[in-house]
Coordinates of C-alpha atoms in Angstrom, one line a residue:
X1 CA 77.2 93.1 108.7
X2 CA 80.1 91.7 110.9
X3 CA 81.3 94.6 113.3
X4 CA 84.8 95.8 112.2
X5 CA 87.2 94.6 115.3
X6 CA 88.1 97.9 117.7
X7 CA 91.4 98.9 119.8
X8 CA 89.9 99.1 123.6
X9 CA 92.2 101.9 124.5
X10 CA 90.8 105.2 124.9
X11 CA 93.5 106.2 122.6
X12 CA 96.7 104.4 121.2
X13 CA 98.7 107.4 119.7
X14 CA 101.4 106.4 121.9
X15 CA 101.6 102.6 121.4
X16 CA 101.9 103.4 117.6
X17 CA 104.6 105.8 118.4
X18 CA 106.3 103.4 120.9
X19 CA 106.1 100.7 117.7
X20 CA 105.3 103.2 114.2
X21 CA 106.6 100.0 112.1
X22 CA 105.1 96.9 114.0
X23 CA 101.7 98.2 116.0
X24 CA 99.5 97.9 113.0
X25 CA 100.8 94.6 111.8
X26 CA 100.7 93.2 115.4
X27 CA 97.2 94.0 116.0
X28 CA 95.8 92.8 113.1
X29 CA 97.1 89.6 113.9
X30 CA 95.6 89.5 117.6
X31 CA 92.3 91.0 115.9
X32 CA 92.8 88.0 112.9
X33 CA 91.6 91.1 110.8
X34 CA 92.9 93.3 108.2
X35 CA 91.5 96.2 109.2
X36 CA 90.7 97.3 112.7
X37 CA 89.4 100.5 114.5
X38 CA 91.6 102.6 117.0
X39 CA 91.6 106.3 118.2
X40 CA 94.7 107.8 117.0
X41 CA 96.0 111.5 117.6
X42 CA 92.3 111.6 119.3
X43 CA 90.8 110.6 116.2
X44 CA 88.7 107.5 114.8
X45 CA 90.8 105.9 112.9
X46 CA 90.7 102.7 110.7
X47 CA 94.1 101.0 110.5
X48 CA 94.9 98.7 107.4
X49 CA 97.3 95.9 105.9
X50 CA 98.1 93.8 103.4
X51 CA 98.4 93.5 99.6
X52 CA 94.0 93.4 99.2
X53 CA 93.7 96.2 101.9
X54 CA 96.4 98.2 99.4
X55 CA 94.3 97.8 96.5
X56 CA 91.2 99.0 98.4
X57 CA 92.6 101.4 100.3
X58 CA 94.4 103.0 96.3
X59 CA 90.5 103.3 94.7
X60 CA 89.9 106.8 94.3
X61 CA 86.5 106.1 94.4
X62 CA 86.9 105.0 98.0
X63 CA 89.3 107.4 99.6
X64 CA 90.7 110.8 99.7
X65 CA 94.2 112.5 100.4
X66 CA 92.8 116.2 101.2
X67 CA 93.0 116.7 104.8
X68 CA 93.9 112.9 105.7
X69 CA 97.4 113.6 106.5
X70 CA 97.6 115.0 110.1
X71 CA 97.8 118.2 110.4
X72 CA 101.7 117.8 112.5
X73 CA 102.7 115.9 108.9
X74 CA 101.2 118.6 106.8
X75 CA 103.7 121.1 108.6
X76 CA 106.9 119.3 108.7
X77 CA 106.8 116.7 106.0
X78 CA 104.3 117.9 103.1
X79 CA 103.9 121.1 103.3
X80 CA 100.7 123.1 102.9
X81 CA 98.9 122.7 99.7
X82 CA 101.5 119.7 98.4
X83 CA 101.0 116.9 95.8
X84 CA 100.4 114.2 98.6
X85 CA 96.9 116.3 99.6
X86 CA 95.4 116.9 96.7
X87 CA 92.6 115.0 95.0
X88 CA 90.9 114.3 91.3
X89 CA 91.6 116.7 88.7
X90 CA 94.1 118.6 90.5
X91 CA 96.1 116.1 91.6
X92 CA 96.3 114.5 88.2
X93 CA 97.4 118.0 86.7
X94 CA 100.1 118.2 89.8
X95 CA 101.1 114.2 89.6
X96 CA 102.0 115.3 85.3
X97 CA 104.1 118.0 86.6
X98 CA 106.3 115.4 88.6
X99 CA 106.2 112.6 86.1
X100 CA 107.4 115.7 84.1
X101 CA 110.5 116.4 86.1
X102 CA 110.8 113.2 86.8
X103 CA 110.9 111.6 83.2
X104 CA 113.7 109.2 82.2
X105 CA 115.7 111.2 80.9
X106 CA 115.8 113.2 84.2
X107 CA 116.6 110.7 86.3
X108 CA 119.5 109.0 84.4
X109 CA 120.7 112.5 84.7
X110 CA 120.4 112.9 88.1
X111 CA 121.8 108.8 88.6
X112 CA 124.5 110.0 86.5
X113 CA 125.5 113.3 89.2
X114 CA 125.3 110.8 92.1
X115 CA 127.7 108.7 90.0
X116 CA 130.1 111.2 90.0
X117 CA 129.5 112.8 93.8
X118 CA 130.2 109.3 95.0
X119 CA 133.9 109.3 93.2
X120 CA 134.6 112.7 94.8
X121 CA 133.5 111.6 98.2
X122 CA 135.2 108.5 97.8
X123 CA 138.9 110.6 97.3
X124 CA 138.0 112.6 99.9
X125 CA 137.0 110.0 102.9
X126 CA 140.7 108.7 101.6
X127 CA 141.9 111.3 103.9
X128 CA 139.7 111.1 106.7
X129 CA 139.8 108.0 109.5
X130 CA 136.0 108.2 109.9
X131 CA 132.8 109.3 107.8
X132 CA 129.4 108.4 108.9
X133 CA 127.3 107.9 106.0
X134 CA 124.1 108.9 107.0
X135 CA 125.2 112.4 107.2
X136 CA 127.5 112.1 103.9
X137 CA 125.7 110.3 101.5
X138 CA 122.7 112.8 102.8
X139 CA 124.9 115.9 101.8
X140 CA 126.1 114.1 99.0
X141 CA 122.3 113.7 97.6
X142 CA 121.3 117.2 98.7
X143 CA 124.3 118.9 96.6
X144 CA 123.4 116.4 93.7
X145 CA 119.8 117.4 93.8
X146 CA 120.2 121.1 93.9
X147 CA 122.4 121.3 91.4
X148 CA 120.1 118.5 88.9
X149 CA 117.0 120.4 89.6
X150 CA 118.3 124.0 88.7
X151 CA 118.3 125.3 92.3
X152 CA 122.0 126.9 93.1
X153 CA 124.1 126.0 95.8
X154 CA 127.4 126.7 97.0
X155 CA 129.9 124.2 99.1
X156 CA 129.2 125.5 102.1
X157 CA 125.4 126.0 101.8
X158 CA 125.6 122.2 101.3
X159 CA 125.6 120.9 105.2
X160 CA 122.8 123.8 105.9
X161 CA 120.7 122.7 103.7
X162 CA 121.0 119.0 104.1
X163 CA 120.1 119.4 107.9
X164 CA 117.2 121.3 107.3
X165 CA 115.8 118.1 104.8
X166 CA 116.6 115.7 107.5
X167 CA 115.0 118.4 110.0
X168 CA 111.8 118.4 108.0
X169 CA 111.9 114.4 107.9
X170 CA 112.8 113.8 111.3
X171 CA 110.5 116.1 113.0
X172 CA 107.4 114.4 111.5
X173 CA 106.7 111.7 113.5
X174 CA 108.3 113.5 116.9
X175 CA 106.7 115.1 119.6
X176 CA 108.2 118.0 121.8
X177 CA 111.1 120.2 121.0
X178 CA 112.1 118.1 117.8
X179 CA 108.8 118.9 115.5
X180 CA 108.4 122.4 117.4
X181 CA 112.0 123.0 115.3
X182 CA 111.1 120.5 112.7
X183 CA 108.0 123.2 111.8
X184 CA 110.2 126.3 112.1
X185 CA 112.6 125.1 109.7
X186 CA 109.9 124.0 107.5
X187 CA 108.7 127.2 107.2
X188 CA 112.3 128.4 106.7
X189 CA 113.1 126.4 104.3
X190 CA 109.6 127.6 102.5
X191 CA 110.9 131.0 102.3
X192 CA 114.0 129.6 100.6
X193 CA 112.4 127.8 97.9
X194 CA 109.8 130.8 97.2
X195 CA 112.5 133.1 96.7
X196 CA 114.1 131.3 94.1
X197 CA 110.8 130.3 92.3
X198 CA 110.3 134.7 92.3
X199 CA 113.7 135.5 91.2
X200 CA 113.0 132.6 88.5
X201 CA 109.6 134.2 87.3
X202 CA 111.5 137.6 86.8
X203 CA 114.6 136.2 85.1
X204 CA 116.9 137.0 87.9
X205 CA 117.9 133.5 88.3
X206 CA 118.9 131.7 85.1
X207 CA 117.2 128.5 85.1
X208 CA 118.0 125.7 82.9
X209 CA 115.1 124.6 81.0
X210 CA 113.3 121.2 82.3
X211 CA 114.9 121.5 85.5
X212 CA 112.3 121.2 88.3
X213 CA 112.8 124.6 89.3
X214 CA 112.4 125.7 85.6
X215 CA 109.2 123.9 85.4
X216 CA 107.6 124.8 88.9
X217 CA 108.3 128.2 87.9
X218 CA 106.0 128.1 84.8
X219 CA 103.2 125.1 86.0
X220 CA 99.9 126.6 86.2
X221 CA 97.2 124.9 87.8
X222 CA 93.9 123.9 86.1
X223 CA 92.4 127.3 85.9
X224 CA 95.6 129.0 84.0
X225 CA 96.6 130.3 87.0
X226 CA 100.8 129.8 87.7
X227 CA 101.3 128.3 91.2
X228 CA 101.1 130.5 94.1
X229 CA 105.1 131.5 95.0
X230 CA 104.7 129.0 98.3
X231 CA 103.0 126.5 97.0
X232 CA 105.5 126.5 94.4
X233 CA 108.3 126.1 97.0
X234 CA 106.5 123.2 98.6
X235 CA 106.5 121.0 95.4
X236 CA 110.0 122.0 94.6
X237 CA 110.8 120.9 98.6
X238 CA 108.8 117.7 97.8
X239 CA 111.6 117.1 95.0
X240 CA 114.3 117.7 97.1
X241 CA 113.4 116.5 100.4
X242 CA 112.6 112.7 99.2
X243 CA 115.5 112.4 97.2
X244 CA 117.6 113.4 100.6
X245 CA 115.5 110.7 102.3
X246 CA 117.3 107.9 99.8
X247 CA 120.2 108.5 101.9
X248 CA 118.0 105.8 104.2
X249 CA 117.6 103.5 102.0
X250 CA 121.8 103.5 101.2
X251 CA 122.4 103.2 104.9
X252 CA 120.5 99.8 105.0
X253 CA 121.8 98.9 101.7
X254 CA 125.3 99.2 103.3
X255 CA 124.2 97.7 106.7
X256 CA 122.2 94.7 104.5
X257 CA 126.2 93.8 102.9
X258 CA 127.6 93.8 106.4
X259 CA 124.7 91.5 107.9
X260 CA 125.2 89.5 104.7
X261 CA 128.8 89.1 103.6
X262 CA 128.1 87.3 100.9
X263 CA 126.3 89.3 99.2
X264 CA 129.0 91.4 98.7
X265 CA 130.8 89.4 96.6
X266 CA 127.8 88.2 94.8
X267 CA 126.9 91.9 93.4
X268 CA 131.1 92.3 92.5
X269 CA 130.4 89.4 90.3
X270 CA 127.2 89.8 89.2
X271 CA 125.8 93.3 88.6
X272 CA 122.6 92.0 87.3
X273 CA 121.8 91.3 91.2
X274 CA 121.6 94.6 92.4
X275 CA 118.0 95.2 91.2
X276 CA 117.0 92.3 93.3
X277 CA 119.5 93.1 96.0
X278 CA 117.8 97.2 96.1
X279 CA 114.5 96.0 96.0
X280 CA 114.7 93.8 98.8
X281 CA 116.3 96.3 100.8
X282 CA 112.8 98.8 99.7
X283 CA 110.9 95.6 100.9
X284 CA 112.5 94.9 104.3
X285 CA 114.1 98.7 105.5
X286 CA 111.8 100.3 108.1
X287 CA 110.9 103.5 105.5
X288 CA 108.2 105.5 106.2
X289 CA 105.4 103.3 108.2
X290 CA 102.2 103.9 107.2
X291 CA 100.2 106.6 104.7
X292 CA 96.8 107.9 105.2
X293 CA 93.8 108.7 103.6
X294 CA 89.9 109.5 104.3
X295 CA 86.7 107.2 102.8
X296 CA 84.8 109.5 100.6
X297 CA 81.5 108.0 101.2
X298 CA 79.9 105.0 103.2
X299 CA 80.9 101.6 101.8
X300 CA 81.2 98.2 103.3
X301 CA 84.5 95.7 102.9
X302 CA 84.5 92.2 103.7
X303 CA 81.4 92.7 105.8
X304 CA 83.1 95.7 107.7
X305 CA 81.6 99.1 107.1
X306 CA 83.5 102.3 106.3
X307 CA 81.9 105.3 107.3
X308 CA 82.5 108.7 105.2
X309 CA 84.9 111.0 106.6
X310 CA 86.8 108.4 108.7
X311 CA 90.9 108.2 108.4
X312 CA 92.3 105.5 107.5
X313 CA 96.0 104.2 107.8
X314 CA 97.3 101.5 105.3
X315 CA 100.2 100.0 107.4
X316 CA 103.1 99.9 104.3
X317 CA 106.1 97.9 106.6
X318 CA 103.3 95.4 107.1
X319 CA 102.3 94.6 104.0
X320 CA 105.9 94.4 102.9
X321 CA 106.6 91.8 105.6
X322 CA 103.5 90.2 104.8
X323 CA 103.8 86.2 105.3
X324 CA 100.7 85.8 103.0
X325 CA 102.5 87.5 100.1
X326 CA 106.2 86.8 100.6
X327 CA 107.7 84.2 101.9
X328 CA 109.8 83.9 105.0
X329 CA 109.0 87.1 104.9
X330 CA 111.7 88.2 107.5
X331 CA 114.3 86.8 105.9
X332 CA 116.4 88.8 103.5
X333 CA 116.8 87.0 100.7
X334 CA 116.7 89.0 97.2
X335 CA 116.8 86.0 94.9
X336 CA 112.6 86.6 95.5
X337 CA 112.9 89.7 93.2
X338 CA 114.4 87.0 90.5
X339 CA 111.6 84.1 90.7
X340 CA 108.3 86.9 90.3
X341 CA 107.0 90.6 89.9
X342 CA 105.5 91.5 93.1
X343 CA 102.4 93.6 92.1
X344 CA 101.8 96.8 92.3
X345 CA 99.7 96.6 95.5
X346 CA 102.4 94.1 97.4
X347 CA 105.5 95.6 97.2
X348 CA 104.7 99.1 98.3
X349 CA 107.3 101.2 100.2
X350 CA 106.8 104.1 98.3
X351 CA 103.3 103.6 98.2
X352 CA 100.5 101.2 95.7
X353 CA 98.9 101.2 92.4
X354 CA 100.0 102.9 89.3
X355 CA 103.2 105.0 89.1
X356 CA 101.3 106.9 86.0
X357 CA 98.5 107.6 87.6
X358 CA 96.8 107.3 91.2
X359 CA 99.3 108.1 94.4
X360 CA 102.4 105.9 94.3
X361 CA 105.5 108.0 94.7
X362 CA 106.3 109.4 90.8
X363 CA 109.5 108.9 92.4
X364 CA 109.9 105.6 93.0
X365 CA 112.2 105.2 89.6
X366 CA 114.2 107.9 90.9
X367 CA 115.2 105.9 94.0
X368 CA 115.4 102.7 92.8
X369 CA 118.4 104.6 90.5
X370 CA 119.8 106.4 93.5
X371 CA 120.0 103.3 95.3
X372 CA 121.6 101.4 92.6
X373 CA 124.4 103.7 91.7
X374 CA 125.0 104.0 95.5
X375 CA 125.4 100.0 95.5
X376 CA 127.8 100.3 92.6
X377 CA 129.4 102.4 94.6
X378 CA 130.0 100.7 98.1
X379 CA 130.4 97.2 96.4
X380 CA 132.5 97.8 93.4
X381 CA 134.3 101.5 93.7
X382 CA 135.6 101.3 97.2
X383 CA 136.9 99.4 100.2
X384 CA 136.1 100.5 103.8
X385 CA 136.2 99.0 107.5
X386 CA 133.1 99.1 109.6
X387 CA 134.5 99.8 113.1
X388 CA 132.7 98.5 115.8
X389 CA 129.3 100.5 117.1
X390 CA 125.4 100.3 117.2
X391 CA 124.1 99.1 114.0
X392 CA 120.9 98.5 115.6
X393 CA 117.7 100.3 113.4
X394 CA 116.4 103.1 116.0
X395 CA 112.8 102.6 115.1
X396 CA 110.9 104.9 117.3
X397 CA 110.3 107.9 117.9
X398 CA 112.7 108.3 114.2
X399 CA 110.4 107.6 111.4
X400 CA 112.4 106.7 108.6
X401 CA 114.6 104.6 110.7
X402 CA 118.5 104.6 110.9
X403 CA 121.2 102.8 112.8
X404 CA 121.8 104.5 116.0
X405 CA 125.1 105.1 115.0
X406 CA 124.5 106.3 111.4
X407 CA 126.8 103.8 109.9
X408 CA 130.2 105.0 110.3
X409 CA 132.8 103.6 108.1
X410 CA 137.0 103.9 108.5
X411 CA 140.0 103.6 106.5
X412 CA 138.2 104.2 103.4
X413 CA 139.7 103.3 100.0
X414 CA 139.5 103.3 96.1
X415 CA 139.2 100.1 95.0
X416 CA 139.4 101.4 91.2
X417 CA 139.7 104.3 88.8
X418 CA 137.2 106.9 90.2
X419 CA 136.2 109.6 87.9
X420 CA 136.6 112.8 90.0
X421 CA 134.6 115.4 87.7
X422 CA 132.7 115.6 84.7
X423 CA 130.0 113.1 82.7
X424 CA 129.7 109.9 84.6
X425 CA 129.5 106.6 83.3
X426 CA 127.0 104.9 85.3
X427 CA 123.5 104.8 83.4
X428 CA 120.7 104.6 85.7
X429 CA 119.3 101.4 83.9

């Protein structure tokens, strides 16, 4: 059995942290190793990339979710009792509650609202000489969501509740003051969501049926039993919160048209290229680094043994930039999305495998749409200036990255009719 390469630092917790999107990748290369052993958060750890590492590390048979995610994520990110840590039979009957809320249907629904918020937001940044898009198209998402998923919301709840999404995503991957608050608004937030799932069991709250508060309100778990009130509230959070975190992926779609002018004018012509053009973005935007999980029992892998019990991270910015898998990989270059299908283990920044069954994101459609309507959008429904400031992606300790400045924009204009209120004409397809 060839030994399994090993980190000599008594711990590398911070080195990850210094680098979250480019430590794994980088020592696998100096180990000439796809998988290699560290101490992480004081921890045993076995750190993974690349497209056969994916498919291994997405057997069920092999690994675990329940208690791989650390305990800092569980209470900022996930939430207690959430989809992302559960395993076998309960995770499938939690996974057909998303798919549920998440069918077709739903999210050309919810495309359809972003559509729309866009036009509004669009009028109104007429009147303003600068908007930073991170924190607009984020409030722009949050007050789609709600409103899609059955969960009320007035105007000026809006900004509140956007900042507690980005709190609970920013705070994840911080140490300090920043997660200390990222775990107290979790837990407000928590309150928040359970109260509406209560007023929805008693019929205080009318609740539009197949909305995802309408159908977290009923689920029952395997045993008949309806979700406890705070659990509830977490899975309705792990609705909301992602869809908020698209607001990521926008930024880089708009910073991707200003490093590549021509691209611009490519998508105004050609509408067929925004697929490609939002799927490279999914492939080359520093998203969330890395997911974990824990080997259920002994096994061995290419010679290397993995011993039950042991977390494991698969390093997902790494095996989207991986040179064995795409080519030039660090080049942006969408036309790749036009000459294959990257399989389901290559292309994975929303995780690998099957979106039907096994643990990539059930949202994954959902964004893809998001991002698409949001290209529409900044291509083809508006004209803008990008003054100058720092574009540059602020990679650490922020995990999903951003531009330091947030993207701002200026002397924003409509570039065509806008519809300002109700049914949009933009199908998620």
């Amino acid at each position: 059995m060839a030994a399994m390469p090993s980190e000599r630092a008594p711990d590398s917790t911070l080195a990850l942290l210094r680098d979250p999107y480019g430590w794994i990748g980088r020592r696998c290369d100096a180990h000439g190793s796809d998988a290699f052993a560290a101490r992480l958060l004081l921890q045993p750890t076995i750190c993974m990339r690349g497209a056969d590492a994916a498919r291994l590390f997405y057997d069920e048979r092999r690994f675990a979710r329940a208690t791989a995610a650390p305990r800092r994520l569980r209470a900022t990110l996930f939430g207690r009792g959430g989809v992302q840590t559960l395993d076998d039979a309960e995770h499938a009957a939690r996974r057909a509650l998303f798919l549920r809320a998440l069918a077709p249907d739903r999210v050309d629904a919810l495309a359809t609202r972003v559509a729309d918020a866009w036009g509004v937001r669009i009028a109104r940044w007429e009147d303003r000489e600068r908007v930073v898009l991170a924190d607009e198209v984020g409030e722009l998402l949050c007050e789609a969501a709600c409103a899609w998923a059955g969960v009320p919301l007035g105007p000026a709840e809006v900004p509140r509740r956007t900042r507690a999404m980005h709190l609970m995503i920013d705070s994840a991957a911080a140490v300090g003051p920043l997660h200390l608050r990222g775990r107290r608004g979790r837990g407000r937030a928590e309150r928040w969501a359970a109260r509406l799932v209560r007023r929805a069991r008693r019929g205080r709250l009318a609740v539009e049926p197949g909305t995802a508060l309408h159908l977290l309100a009923g689920h029952r778990d395997p045993g008949g039993r309806l979700l406890p009130p705070r659990v509830a509230a977490v899975e309705l959070l792990n609705l909301l919160r992602p869809t908020v975190a698209v607001d990521r992926f926008v930024v880089f779609c708009a910073l991707a048209l200003v490093e590549h002018p021509e691209w611009r004018e490519r998508l105004r012509d050609d509408p067929s290229l925004t697929g490609p053009f939002v799927q490279e973005v999914r492939r080359t935007a520093p998203f969330f680094p890395a997911v974990a999980a824990r080997v259920r029992a002994t096994f061995e892998w290419r010679g290397m043994r993995f011993p039950a019990g042991r977390r494991a991270l698969l390093d997902l910015y790494g095996t989207d930039h991986d040179g064995r898998v795409w080519d030039d990989p660090r080049r942006f270059r969408p036309e790749r999305f036009l000459e294959r299908e990257p399989g389901p283990f290559e292309l994975v920044p929303q995780g690998g495998g099957g979106a039907v069954r096994g643990h990539r994101c059930p949202g994954e459609a959902l964004t893809i749409a998001l991002m698409r309507v949001s290209v529409d959008a900044l291509v083809r429904r508006m004209r803008y200036d990008v003054p100058p400031q720092d574009l540059r992606p602020r990679r650490s300790p922020r995990a999903p990255a951003l531009p330091a400045s947030g993207f701002a924009i200026a002397r924003v204009r409509r570039a065509g009719p806008v519809p300002l209120d109700g049914p949009g004409a933009v199908s998620a397809a």
